[in-house]
């Protein structure tokens, strides 16, 4: 209530409720508010939310971000990150505005703080700030505790930072995702649809996923003779009803989180790994796109969408299908032969669609690091690139996603990616030229990017150039309005194919079935976009802490790295253990992406800071 009330005051809004007027009159008596023609803030005071980071505390203004005030830690008076507070300006002879907290209106939603013990005192893990007036503790240094933000009473002891098992709890707590540790509601999922579903169980559908996958969102089948592609997606919306307890939890999570050691699913395991997963050899409800292809024009003629029941005839890994596409069939069963007979021509078809797509979209050479853990410790890093089987499945899913976006109302749930601003593109040109790629601005953004890629085609830095191009672009997000997808080159695009792990897809399925748009669709789009970014950051936090543990055990080790940040002197390793981010203590202006040899000097697990020196 107070946040909305003080926002109204600062915006000179006068339509106050009786309850708000009662509160305002109390604040007038206390001198915080001045009553003239309207209620106004006393110029001696400010109201805002506290934001705490590693180096400072800031009072964030409710209306104007340019009016934010820096607060000294000793003037917080018990306030902490996220609290709504009233501050009083204090006289400062150096003319720089100073303020101290004199009233706490509301606590942040998370009343607990994650701390560690150092010299018998508490320090926050997030910012490494010493908490004032902490109780004198006899706990060992490095003990991790969840304490009450006001009383500092211990709510839970997590263990010592030297134990790698604490890493998951640290990341979940820092990003407020501990809901993933809570028990999920009891699931009673039955395939008891009274409606007559289309029976596709005789079609030899297959799934193609990583070999460790347990949640199979999608299955495909290709009718080669009639040029019809079937994309079957788990019918999650049948089991997770709108506004149910399961649905509310799924919305709050918004996405599954994929840690190196495990999956923290959006849905309970009974659904994500069983009733909603298109498992091999069992009947499963699915939502199916039947896509009629024109192979001459390389386009979709039409598509049909319906609820069905399928039976996935075979579960494949990407590696197995890569070998098949290379005509290394090894041994196979009759069922597998039947599937391979349509996968091989389908691969040729998808290559044509991909080539046409890339005339408007982009093909970035990117690699993903897959951390392999043993007993929660980093053992190795695998580099995963997009292979032929990945591209086959990707093109099938893209076709289904495009068709889904066409079937929703003008106000729906779209995956949008806006064109990067001119400023970002001009900086990109400067950056690639500094690397020796002689590029120039072209007539538009698309032409400029493809021009850069063409220039870099034969460069040893072509993957790094693609990395710079990706960094120059805006971030994709969800929107109720269709603004197109610049990176993919699509005029209309949605996420339809992963409802087990993405809430956006679940919402889209419901909209396609009911022909109705949720009233709070803008709120849904904003929240799940924010959640997507937050979960990415949480996973990176977890991985960086695993890297820090590895580095601590390898002090003095010489490793290969390349400069990735010339301003901060940061390098990232490649080779044996790839992806370790190292702060260089003797950086002297080496060129971007220059390759160096680094000696690991120190590593701090709590801050994830790894220091190295160029040999």
Coordinates of C-alpha atoms in Angstrom, one line a residue:
X1 CA 0.0 0.0 0.0
X2 CA 2.7 2.5 1.0
X3 CA 4.6 2.2 -2.2
X4 CA 1.5 3.0 -4.3
X5 CA 0.6 5.8 -1.9
X6 CA 4.0 7.6 -2.0
X7 CA 4.1 7.1 -5.8
X8 CA 0.8 8.9 -6.1
X9 CA 2.1 11.7 -3.9
X10 CA 5.2 12.2 -6.1
X11 CA 3.2 12.1 -9.3
X12 CA 0.7 14.7 -7.9
X13 CA -2.2 12.2 -8.3
X14 CA -5.2 13.2 -6.1
X15 CA -7.6 10.3 -6.2
X16 CA -6.8 8.9 -2.8
X17 CA -9.0 6.3 -1.0
X18 CA -10.3 7.0 2.5
X19 CA -7.7 4.6 3.9
X20 CA -4.9 6.4 2.0
X21 CA -6.1 9.8 3.2
X22 CA -6.0 8.5 6.8
X23 CA -2.4 7.4 6.4
X24 CA -1.5 10.7 4.7
X25 CA -2.9 12.7 7.6
X26 CA -0.8 10.7 10.0
X27 CA 2.3 11.5 7.9
X28 CA 1.4 15.2 7.9
X29 CA 1.4 15.1 11.7
X30 CA 4.8 13.4 11.7
X31 CA 6.1 16.0 9.3
X32 CA 6.9 13.7 6.4
X33 CA 4.1 15.1 4.2
X34 CA 3.1 18.7 3.7
X35 CA -0.5 19.5 2.9
X36 CA -1.1 22.5 0.6
X37 CA -3.5 22.3 -2.3
X38 CA -2.4 18.7 -2.5
X39 CA -0.3 16.3 -0.4
X40 CA 3.4 16.8 -1.1
X41 CA 6.6 15.3 0.3
X42 CA 8.5 17.4 2.8
X43 CA 11.7 18.4 1.0
X44 CA 13.7 17.1 3.9
X45 CA 12.5 13.5 3.3
X46 CA 12.5 10.9 0.5
X47 CA 10.8 7.6 0.1
X48 CA 12.2 4.7 -2.0
X49 CA 13.3 1.1 -2.1
X50 CA 16.7 0.0 -0.9
X51 CA 19.0 -1.8 -3.4
X52 CA 22.1 -3.3 -2.0
X53 CA 25.1 -4.5 -4.1
X54 CA 28.7 -5.4 -3.3
X55 CA 29.9 -1.8 -3.0
X56 CA 27.0 0.4 -2.0
X57 CA 23.4 0.8 -1.0
X58 CA 21.1 2.9 -3.1
X59 CA 17.7 4.5 -2.4
X60 CA 15.8 3.9 -5.6
X61 CA 13.4 6.7 -6.3
X62 CA 9.8 5.5 -6.9
X63 CA 9.3 7.8 -9.9
X64 CA 12.6 9.1 -11.3
X65 CA 15.6 6.9 -11.5
X66 CA 17.8 10.0 -11.9
X67 CA 17.0 11.0 -8.3
X68 CA 18.4 7.8 -6.7
X69 CA 20.5 8.5 -3.6
X70 CA 23.6 6.6 -2.4
X71 CA 23.3 5.5 1.3
X72 CA 26.1 4.7 3.7
X73 CA 25.8 1.2 5.1
X74 CA 26.0 2.6 8.7
X75 CA 22.9 4.7 7.9
X76 CA 20.6 1.8 6.8
X77 CA 19.3 1.3 10.4
X78 CA 18.3 -2.3 9.8
X79 CA 16.9 -1.8 6.3
X80 CA 18.1 -4.3 3.7
X81 CA 17.7 -5.1 0.0
X82 CA 14.2 -4.5 -1.3
X83 CA 12.8 -2.7 1.8
X84 CA 10.6 0.4 1.3
X85 CA 12.0 3.1 3.5
X86 CA 11.7 6.8 4.5
X87 CA 15.1 8.6 4.6
X88 CA 16.0 12.0 5.9
X89 CA 18.5 14.2 4.2
X90 CA 21.4 15.1 6.5
X91 CA 23.7 18.2 6.2
X92 CA 26.9 17.5 4.3
X93 CA 29.4 20.4 4.0
X94 CA 30.8 18.9 0.8
X95 CA 27.4 19.5 -0.8
X96 CA 26.9 15.9 -1.9
X97 CA 23.5 14.7 -0.8
X98 CA 23.5 12.3 2.1
X99 CA 20.6 10.6 3.8
X100 CA 19.9 8.1 6.6
X101 CA 17.0 5.7 7.0
X102 CA 14.6 6.8 9.7
X103 CA 11.5 4.6 9.0
X104 CA 11.0 1.2 7.6
X105 CA 7.6 0.9 5.8
X106 CA 7.8 -2.7 4.6
X107 CA 10.2 -5.6 4.5
X108 CA 11.3 -7.2 1.3
X109 CA 9.5 -10.5 0.4
X110 CA 12.5 -12.5 1.5
X111 CA 13.0 -11.8 5.2
X112 CA 15.9 -14.2 5.4
X113 CA 19.5 -13.4 4.3
X114 CA 22.2 -15.9 3.2
X115 CA 25.4 -15.2 5.2
X116 CA 28.7 -16.7 5.8
X117 CA 30.8 -16.6 9.0
X118 CA 34.2 -14.8 9.0
X119 CA 36.1 -13.9 12.1
X120 CA 33.0 -14.8 14.2
X121 CA 30.8 -12.2 12.3
X122 CA 28.2 -12.5 9.6
X123 CA 28.8 -11.3 6.0
X124 CA 26.2 -11.5 3.2
X125 CA 27.1 -14.0 0.5
X126 CA 25.6 -11.8 -2.2
X127 CA 27.4 -8.6 -1.5
X128 CA 30.0 -9.6 1.1
X129 CA 28.8 -6.9 3.5
X130 CA 29.4 -7.2 7.2
X131 CA 26.1 -7.1 9.0
X132 CA 26.2 -4.7 11.9
X133 CA 25.3 -5.9 15.4
X134 CA 25.6 -9.5 14.5
X135 CA 25.6 -11.9 17.4
X136 CA 29.1 -13.2 18.4
X137 CA 29.2 -16.7 17.0
X138 CA 31.4 -19.6 17.7
X139 CA 30.8 -21.2 14.3
X140 CA 33.8 -21.9 12.1
X141 CA 34.8 -19.6 9.2
X142 CA 33.0 -20.5 6.0
X143 CA 29.8 -21.7 7.7
X144 CA 26.8 -20.8 5.6
X145 CA 23.6 -19.7 7.4
X146 CA 20.2 -18.4 6.5
X147 CA 19.4 -15.8 9.1
X148 CA 16.5 -13.5 9.9
X149 CA 17.2 -10.1 8.3
X150 CA 16.2 -8.2 11.4
X151 CA 17.0 -10.4 14.4
X152 CA 19.8 -12.3 12.8
X153 CA 18.5 -15.5 14.4
X154 CA 19.7 -18.6 12.5
X155 CA 16.9 -20.1 10.4
X156 CA 18.9 -22.9 8.8
X157 CA 22.5 -24.1 8.7
X158 CA 23.5 -25.1 5.2
X159 CA 27.0 -26.4 5.8
X160 CA 30.5 -25.1 5.1
X161 CA 31.5 -23.4 1.9
X162 CA 34.2 -26.1 1.5
X163 CA 31.5 -28.6 0.9
X164 CA 30.5 -28.6 -2.8
X165 CA 27.0 -29.8 -2.0
X166 CA 26.1 -26.3 -0.8
X167 CA 26.4 -24.7 -4.2
X168 CA 22.9 -25.5 -5.4
X169 CA 21.4 -24.0 -2.2
X170 CA 23.5 -20.9 -2.6
X171 CA 22.4 -20.3 -6.1
X172 CA 18.7 -21.0 -5.4
X173 CA 18.7 -18.7 -2.4
X174 CA 20.6 -15.8 -4.2
X175 CA 18.0 -15.9 -7.0
X176 CA 15.0 -16.5 -4.8
X177 CA 14.2 -19.9 -6.4
X178 CA 14.0 -22.1 -3.3
X179 CA 10.4 -22.9 -4.3
X180 CA 12.1 -25.6 -6.4
X181 CA 13.0 -27.4 -3.2
X182 CA 9.5 -27.4 -1.9
X183 CA 7.2 -30.4 -2.1
X184 CA 4.9 -30.2 -5.2
X185 CA 1.1 -30.8 -4.9
X186 CA 0.0 -34.4 -5.3
X187 CA -0.5 -35.3 -9.0
X188 CA -3.3 -37.5 -10.1
X189 CA -2.9 -37.6 -13.9
X190 CA -5.0 -39.9 -15.9
X191 CA -5.5 -40.2 -19.7
X192 CA -9.3 -40.0 -19.4
X193 CA -10.3 -37.5 -22.1
X194 CA -14.0 -38.0 -22.9
X195 CA -13.5 -36.3 -26.3
X196 CA -12.6 -38.4 -29.3
X197 CA -8.9 -37.7 -30.1
X198 CA -7.2 -38.3 -33.4
X199 CA -5.6 -41.7 -33.2
X200 CA -2.0 -41.6 -34.6
X201 CA -0.6 -44.5 -32.7
X202 CA 0.2 -46.5 -35.9
X203 CA 2.5 -43.7 -37.2
X204 CA 6.1 -44.4 -36.5
X205 CA 6.8 -41.2 -34.4
X206 CA 10.3 -40.9 -32.8
X207 CA 11.9 -38.5 -30.3
X208 CA 15.4 -37.2 -30.8
X209 CA 17.0 -35.6 -27.6
X210 CA 20.2 -35.6 -25.6
X211 CA 21.0 -39.1 -24.4
X212 CA 20.3 -38.0 -20.8
X213 CA 16.9 -36.5 -21.5
X214 CA 14.0 -37.7 -19.4
X215 CA 11.4 -35.1 -20.5
X216 CA 10.5 -35.6 -24.1
X217 CA 8.4 -32.6 -25.3
X218 CA 8.3 -33.4 -29.0
X219 CA 8.1 -36.2 -31.4
X220 CA 8.2 -36.2 -35.2
X221 CA 6.9 -38.3 -38.2
X222 CA 7.3 -37.5 -41.9
X223 CA 5.0 -38.8 -44.5
X224 CA 7.5 -38.7 -47.4
X225 CA 5.1 -39.7 -50.1
X226 CA 2.6 -36.9 -49.4
X227 CA 5.1 -34.4 -48.0
X228 CA 3.4 -34.1 -44.7
X229 CA 5.3 -33.4 -41.5
X230 CA 3.7 -34.3 -38.2
X231 CA 5.1 -32.5 -35.1
X232 CA 3.6 -33.9 -31.9
X233 CA 4.0 -31.9 -28.7
X234 CA 3.2 -33.1 -25.2
X235 CA -0.4 -32.1 -24.3
X236 CA 0.5 -30.5 -20.9
X237 CA -2.5 -28.3 -20.9
X238 CA -4.8 -31.3 -20.5
X239 CA -3.1 -32.2 -17.2
X240 CA -2.3 -28.8 -15.9
X241 CA -5.6 -26.8 -15.7
X242 CA -5.6 -23.0 -15.7
X243 CA -5.5 -21.5 -12.2
X244 CA -5.0 -24.8 -10.5
X245 CA -2.4 -25.1 -7.8
X246 CA -0.1 -26.9 -10.2
X247 CA -0.6 -24.0 -12.7
X248 CA 0.2 -21.3 -10.2
X249 CA 3.5 -23.1 -9.2
X250 CA 4.4 -23.6 -12.9
X251 CA 3.8 -19.9 -13.6
X252 CA 6.0 -18.9 -10.6
X253 CA 8.8 -21.1 -11.8
X254 CA 8.1 -20.2 -15.5
X255 CA 10.8 -22.5 -16.8
X256 CA 12.8 -25.6 -16.0
X257 CA 16.3 -24.9 -14.7
X258 CA 19.1 -27.1 -16.2
X259 CA 22.0 -27.4 -13.9
X260 CA 25.1 -29.5 -14.9
X261 CA 24.2 -32.1 -12.4
X262 CA 20.4 -32.2 -12.5
X263 CA 17.2 -30.7 -13.8
X264 CA 15.0 -28.6 -11.6
X265 CA 11.7 -29.0 -13.5
X266 CA 8.9 -26.6 -13.9
X267 CA 6.4 -29.4 -13.4
X268 CA 6.4 -32.3 -10.9
X269 CA 8.4 -35.4 -12.1
X270 CA 5.2 -37.4 -12.3
X271 CA 4.3 -35.1 -15.2
X272 CA 7.6 -33.9 -16.7
X273 CA 9.1 -37.4 -16.8
X274 CA 6.0 -39.6 -17.0
X275 CA 2.5 -38.6 -18.1
X276 CA 3.5 -35.6 -20.1
X277 CA 6.7 -37.1 -21.6
X278 CA 6.4 -38.7 -25.0
X279 CA 8.1 -41.9 -23.8
X280 CA 9.0 -44.7 -26.1
X281 CA 6.4 -47.5 -26.5
X282 CA 3.6 -45.9 -24.4
X283 CA 0.4 -44.1 -25.5
X284 CA 0.6 -40.4 -24.8
X285 CA -1.7 -37.4 -25.3
X286 CA -0.3 -34.9 -27.6
X287 CA -1.1 -31.7 -29.5
X288 CA -0.2 -32.2 -33.1
X289 CA 0.6 -30.0 -36.0
X290 CA 0.0 -31.7 -39.4
X291 CA 2.1 -29.5 -41.8
X292 CA 1.6 -29.8 -45.6
X293 CA 4.8 -28.9 -47.3
X294 CA 5.4 -27.6 -50.8
X295 CA 8.8 -29.0 -51.7
X296 CA 9.1 -27.1 -55.0
X297 CA 8.5 -23.7 -53.4
X298 CA 10.1 -24.7 -50.1
X299 CA 7.2 -23.4 -48.1
X300 CA 4.2 -24.5 -46.0
X301 CA 1.0 -24.9 -48.0
X302 CA -1.3 -25.2 -44.9
X303 CA -1.4 -26.7 -41.5
X304 CA -3.9 -28.4 -39.2
X305 CA -3.7 -28.5 -35.4
X306 CA -5.6 -31.1 -33.3
X307 CA -5.5 -33.1 -30.1
X308 CA -4.3 -36.7 -30.6
X309 CA -2.9 -39.8 -29.0
X310 CA 0.4 -41.1 -30.3
X311 CA 2.9 -43.8 -29.4
X312 CA 6.5 -42.9 -29.9
X313 CA 8.0 -46.0 -31.6
X314 CA 11.6 -45.1 -30.8
X315 CA 13.7 -42.8 -28.6
X316 CA 17.0 -41.7 -30.2
X317 CA 19.9 -39.6 -29.1
X318 CA 21.3 -36.8 -31.2
X319 CA 24.6 -38.8 -31.6
X320 CA 22.8 -41.8 -32.9
X321 CA 20.9 -39.8 -35.5
X322 CA 24.1 -37.9 -36.5
X323 CA 25.6 -41.3 -37.4
X324 CA 22.4 -42.2 -39.4
X325 CA 22.6 -39.0 -41.4
X326 CA 26.2 -39.8 -42.2
X327 CA 24.9 -43.2 -43.5
X328 CA 26.6 -45.0 -40.6
X329 CA 23.6 -47.1 -39.8
X330 CA 25.3 -49.8 -37.7
X331 CA 22.8 -52.4 -36.7
X332 CA 19.1 -51.6 -36.6
X333 CA 15.7 -53.1 -36.0
X334 CA 12.9 -53.1 -38.5
X335 CA 11.1 -50.3 -36.6
X336 CA 14.3 -48.2 -36.7
X337 CA 14.7 -48.9 -40.4
X338 CA 11.2 -47.6 -41.0
X339 CA 12.1 -44.4 -39.1
X340 CA 15.4 -44.0 -40.8
X341 CA 13.7 -44.3 -44.2
X342 CA 11.8 -41.0 -43.5
X343 CA 14.5 -39.2 -41.5
X344 CA 17.0 -39.3 -44.3
X345 CA 14.7 -37.6 -46.9
X346 CA 13.3 -35.3 -44.1
X347 CA 16.9 -34.1 -43.4
X348 CA 17.3 -33.1 -47.0
X349 CA 14.0 -31.2 -46.9
X350 CA 14.9 -29.4 -43.7
X351 CA 18.3 -28.4 -45.2
X352 CA 16.3 -26.6 -48.0
X353 CA 14.1 -24.8 -45.5
X354 CA 17.1 -23.9 -43.5
X355 CA 18.9 -22.4 -46.5
X356 CA 15.8 -20.3 -47.4
X357 CA 15.4 -19.2 -43.8
X358 CA 19.0 -18.0 -43.5
X359 CA 18.4 -15.5 -46.4
X360 CA 16.5 -13.4 -43.8
X361 CA 17.9 -14.8 -40.5
X362 CA 21.4 -15.7 -39.3
X363 CA 23.5 -18.7 -38.8
X364 CA 25.8 -18.1 -35.8
X365 CA 28.7 -20.3 -35.0
X366 CA 28.3 -20.8 -31.3
X367 CA 29.3 -23.5 -28.8
X368 CA 27.9 -24.4 -25.4
X369 CA 29.9 -25.6 -22.5
X370 CA 28.5 -28.7 -20.7
X371 CA 30.1 -29.1 -17.3
X372 CA 30.5 -32.7 -16.1
X373 CA 30.5 -33.2 -12.4
X374 CA 31.6 -36.1 -10.2
X375 CA 30.6 -35.9 -6.5
X376 CA 29.6 -32.3 -7.1
X377 CA 33.1 -31.4 -8.3
X378 CA 34.0 -30.3 -11.9
X379 CA 35.7 -33.1 -13.7
X380 CA 35.5 -32.1 -17.4
X381 CA 33.9 -29.7 -19.8
X382 CA 32.3 -30.9 -23.1
X383 CA 31.8 -28.4 -25.9
X384 CA 28.5 -28.9 -27.7
X385 CA 28.0 -27.6 -31.2
X386 CA 24.9 -27.7 -33.4
X387 CA 25.1 -31.0 -35.4
X388 CA 23.0 -32.3 -38.3
X389 CA 20.5 -34.0 -36.0
X390 CA 20.1 -30.8 -34.0
X391 CA 19.4 -28.8 -37.1
X392 CA 16.9 -31.4 -38.4
X393 CA 14.9 -31.1 -35.2
X394 CA 15.4 -27.4 -35.0
X395 CA 13.9 -26.8 -38.4
X396 CA 10.9 -29.0 -37.6
X397 CA 10.2 -27.1 -34.4
X398 CA 10.6 -23.8 -36.1
X399 CA 8.0 -24.7 -38.6
X400 CA 5.5 -25.7 -35.8
X401 CA 6.3 -22.5 -33.8
X402 CA 5.7 -20.3 -36.9
X403 CA 2.4 -22.1 -37.7
X404 CA 1.3 -21.7 -34.0
X405 CA 2.0 -18.0 -34.1
X406 CA -0.3 -17.6 -37.1
X407 CA -3.2 -19.2 -35.4
X408 CA -3.5 -16.9 -32.4
X409 CA -5.3 -13.6 -32.2
X410 CA -3.5 -10.3 -32.9
X411 CA -3.0 -10.1 -29.1
X412 CA -1.4 -13.4 -28.1
X413 CA 1.9 -14.6 -26.7
X414 CA 4.7 -14.1 -29.2
X415 CA 8.5 -14.6 -29.0
X416 CA 9.9 -11.4 -30.3
X417 CA 13.4 -10.2 -31.1
X418 CA 13.7 -6.6 -32.0
X419 CA 16.3 -5.2 -34.4
X420 CA 19.5 -3.9 -32.6
X421 CA 19.8 -0.1 -32.4
X422 CA 22.1 1.8 -34.8
X423 CA 24.5 2.7 -31.9
X424 CA 25.1 -1.0 -31.2
X425 CA 25.8 -1.8 -34.9
X426 CA 28.2 1.1 -35.3
X427 CA 30.1 -0.1 -32.3
X428 CA 30.1 -3.6 -33.8
X429 CA 31.7 -2.3 -36.9
X430 CA 34.4 -0.6 -34.8
X431 CA 35.0 -3.8 -32.8
X432 CA 35.4 -6.1 -35.9
X433 CA 37.6 -3.6 -37.7
X434 CA 39.9 -3.6 -34.6
X435 CA 40.2 -7.3 -35.1
X436 CA 41.3 -6.9 -38.7
X437 CA 38.0 -7.6 -40.4
X438 CA 37.5 -4.7 -42.9
X439 CA 33.8 -4.2 -42.7
X440 CA 31.6 -1.2 -43.4
X441 CA 28.0 -0.1 -42.6
X442 CA 25.6 -1.3 -45.2
X443 CA 22.1 0.0 -46.2
X444 CA 20.4 -1.8 -43.3
X445 CA 21.2 -3.9 -40.2
X446 CA 20.6 -7.3 -41.8
X447 CA 22.9 -6.4 -44.7
X448 CA 25.5 -5.1 -42.3
X449 CA 25.5 -8.3 -40.2
X450 CA 25.7 -10.6 -43.2
X451 CA 28.4 -8.4 -44.7
X452 CA 30.5 -8.8 -41.5
X453 CA 29.9 -12.6 -41.5
X454 CA 31.0 -12.9 -45.1
X455 CA 34.2 -10.9 -44.4
X456 CA 34.9 -13.1 -41.4
X457 CA 34.2 -16.4 -43.2
X458 CA 37.8 -17.3 -43.7
X459 CA 39.1 -15.7 -40.5
X460 CA 40.5 -17.7 -37.6
X461 CA 38.3 -15.4 -35.4
X462 CA 35.0 -16.2 -37.2
X463 CA 33.4 -17.7 -34.1
X464 CA 34.5 -14.8 -32.0
X465 CA 33.1 -12.4 -34.6
X466 CA 29.8 -14.2 -34.3
X467 CA 30.0 -13.8 -30.6
X468 CA 30.4 -10.0 -31.0
X469 CA 27.4 -9.9 -33.3
X470 CA 25.3 -11.8 -30.8
X471 CA 26.3 -9.4 -28.0
X472 CA 25.3 -6.4 -30.2
X473 CA 21.8 -7.6 -30.5
X474 CA 18.8 -7.1 -28.2
X475 CA 17.5 -9.9 -26.0
X476 CA 14.6 -12.0 -27.2
X477 CA 11.5 -11.8 -24.9
X478 CA 7.8 -12.6 -24.8
X479 CA 5.2 -10.1 -25.8
X480 CA 1.4 -9.9 -26.3
X481 CA 2.1 -8.0 -29.5
X482 CA 3.7 -9.5 -32.6
X483 CA 6.9 -7.5 -33.4
X484 CA 8.6 -10.2 -35.4
X485 CA 11.8 -12.1 -34.7
X486 CA 14.8 -10.3 -36.2
X487 CA 17.4 -13.0 -35.4
X488 CA 15.4 -15.8 -37.0
X489 CA 14.1 -13.5 -39.8
X490 CA 10.5 -14.4 -39.1
X491 CA 7.5 -12.0 -39.3
X492 CA 5.6 -14.0 -36.7
X493 CA 6.9 -16.5 -34.1
X494 CA 5.8 -18.1 -30.9
X495 CA 7.0 -20.8 -28.6
X496 CA 4.8 -23.9 -28.9
X497 CA 7.0 -26.9 -28.8
X498 CA 8.2 -27.2 -25.1
X499 CA 5.3 -27.0 -22.7
X500 CA 6.9 -29.4 -20.2
X501 CA 9.7 -26.9 -19.5
X502 CA 8.4 -23.5 -20.6
X503 CA 5.3 -21.8 -19.3
X504 CA 4.9 -19.7 -22.4
X505 CA 4.2 -22.8 -24.5
X506 CA 1.6 -24.0 -22.0
X507 CA -0.2 -20.7 -22.2
X508 CA -0.1 -20.8 -26.0
X509 CA -1.6 -24.3 -26.1
X510 CA -4.5 -23.1 -23.9
X511 CA -5.1 -20.0 -26.2
X512 CA -5.1 -22.2 -29.3
X513 CA -7.6 -24.6 -27.8
X514 CA -10.0 -22.0 -26.3
X515 CA -9.5 -19.2 -28.8
X516 CA -9.3 -16.8 -25.8
X517 CA -6.5 -14.6 -24.5
X518 CA -5.9 -14.3 -20.8
X519 CA -6.8 -10.9 -19.4
X520 CA -3.4 -10.6 -17.7
X521 CA -1.4 -11.6 -20.8
X522 CA 0.9 -8.6 -20.6
X523 CA 1.7 -9.4 -17.0
X524 CA 2.4 -13.0 -18.0
X525 CA 4.7 -12.0 -20.8
X526 CA 6.7 -9.6 -18.6
X527 CA 7.1 -12.0 -15.7
X528 CA 8.2 -15.1 -17.7
X529 CA 10.6 -12.9 -19.7
X530 CA 12.1 -11.7 -16.4
X531 CA 12.2 -15.3 -15.0
X532 CA 13.9 -16.6 -18.1
X533 CA 16.8 -14.1 -17.7
X534 CA 17.0 -14.8 -13.9
X535 CA 17.2 -18.6 -14.3
X536 CA 20.0 -18.1 -16.8
X537 CA 21.9 -16.0 -14.3
X538 CA 21.2 -18.6 -11.6
X539 CA 22.7 -21.4 -13.7
X540 CA 25.7 -19.3 -14.5
X541 CA 26.2 -18.5 -10.8
X542 CA 26.2 -22.2 -10.1
X543 CA 28.6 -23.0 -12.9
X544 CA 31.0 -20.2 -12.0
X545 CA 31.1 -21.5 -8.4
X546 CA 32.1 -25.0 -9.7
X547 CA 34.8 -23.4 -11.8
X548 CA 36.0 -21.5 -8.7
X549 CA 36.3 -24.8 -6.8
X550 CA 38.2 -26.4 -9.6
X551 CA 40.6 -23.4 -9.8
X552 CA 41.2 -23.5 -6.0
X553 CA 42.4 -27.1 -6.4
X554 CA 44.6 -26.0 -9.4
X555 CA 46.5 -23.1 -8.0
X556 CA 49.8 -22.7 -9.9
X557 CA 48.4 -24.5 -13.0
X558 CA 49.2 -23.1 -16.4
X559 CA 46.2 -22.9 -18.7
X560 CA 45.3 -21.5 -22.1
X561 CA 43.0 -18.5 -22.3
X562 CA 41.9 -15.7 -24.6
X563 CA 41.1 -12.1 -23.7
X564 CA 37.4 -11.4 -23.7
X565 CA 37.1 -8.1 -21.9
X566 CA 39.8 -5.5 -22.6
X567 CA 38.3 -2.9 -20.1
X568 CA 38.3 -5.2 -17.1
X569 CA 41.2 -7.5 -18.1
X570 CA 39.2 -10.7 -18.2
X571 CA 40.2 -13.9 -20.0
X572 CA 38.3 -17.1 -20.5
X573 CA 40.0 -20.5 -20.8
X574 CA 39.8 -22.8 -23.7
X575 CA 41.1 -26.4 -24.3
X576 CA 41.1 -28.9 -21.4
X577 CA 38.8 -27.1 -19.0
X578 CA 37.0 -24.4 -21.1
X579 CA 34.9 -21.6 -19.8
X580 CA 36.9 -20.5 -16.7
X581 CA 36.6 -16.7 -16.3
X582 CA 39.9 -15.2 -14.9
X583 CA 40.6 -11.7 -13.7
X584 CA 44.2 -10.9 -14.9
X585 CA 46.4 -9.1 -12.3
X586 CA 49.0 -8.0 -14.9
X587 CA 46.8 -7.2 -17.8
X588 CA 48.6 -4.6 -20.0
X589 CA 46.3 -3.9 -22.9
X590 CA 46.5 -7.2 -24.8
X591 CA 44.2 -7.3 -27.8
X592 CA 40.6 -8.6 -27.7
X593 CA 40.6 -12.4 -28.2
X594 CA 44.4 -12.5 -28.1
X595 CA 45.5 -15.9 -26.9
X596 CA 47.6 -16.1 -23.7
X597 CA 48.9 -18.5 -21.1
X598 CA 47.7 -17.9 -17.6
X599 CA 48.9 -19.1 -14.2
X600 CA 46.1 -19.5 -11.6
X601 CA 47.0 -17.5 -8.5
X602 CA 44.0 -17.6 -6.3
X603 CA 40.3 -18.5 -6.2
X604 CA 37.5 -17.5 -3.9
X605 CA 34.5 -19.8 -3.9
X606 CA 32.1 -17.4 -2.3
X607 CA 32.7 -14.5 -4.7
X608 CA 33.6 -16.9 -7.6
X609 CA 36.6 -14.6 -8.3
X610 CA 39.5 -16.3 -9.9
X611 CA 42.8 -14.4 -10.2
X612 CA 45.5 -15.3 -12.7
X613 CA 48.6 -13.8 -14.1
X614 CA 49.8 -13.8 -17.7
X615 CA 52.9 -15.9 -18.1

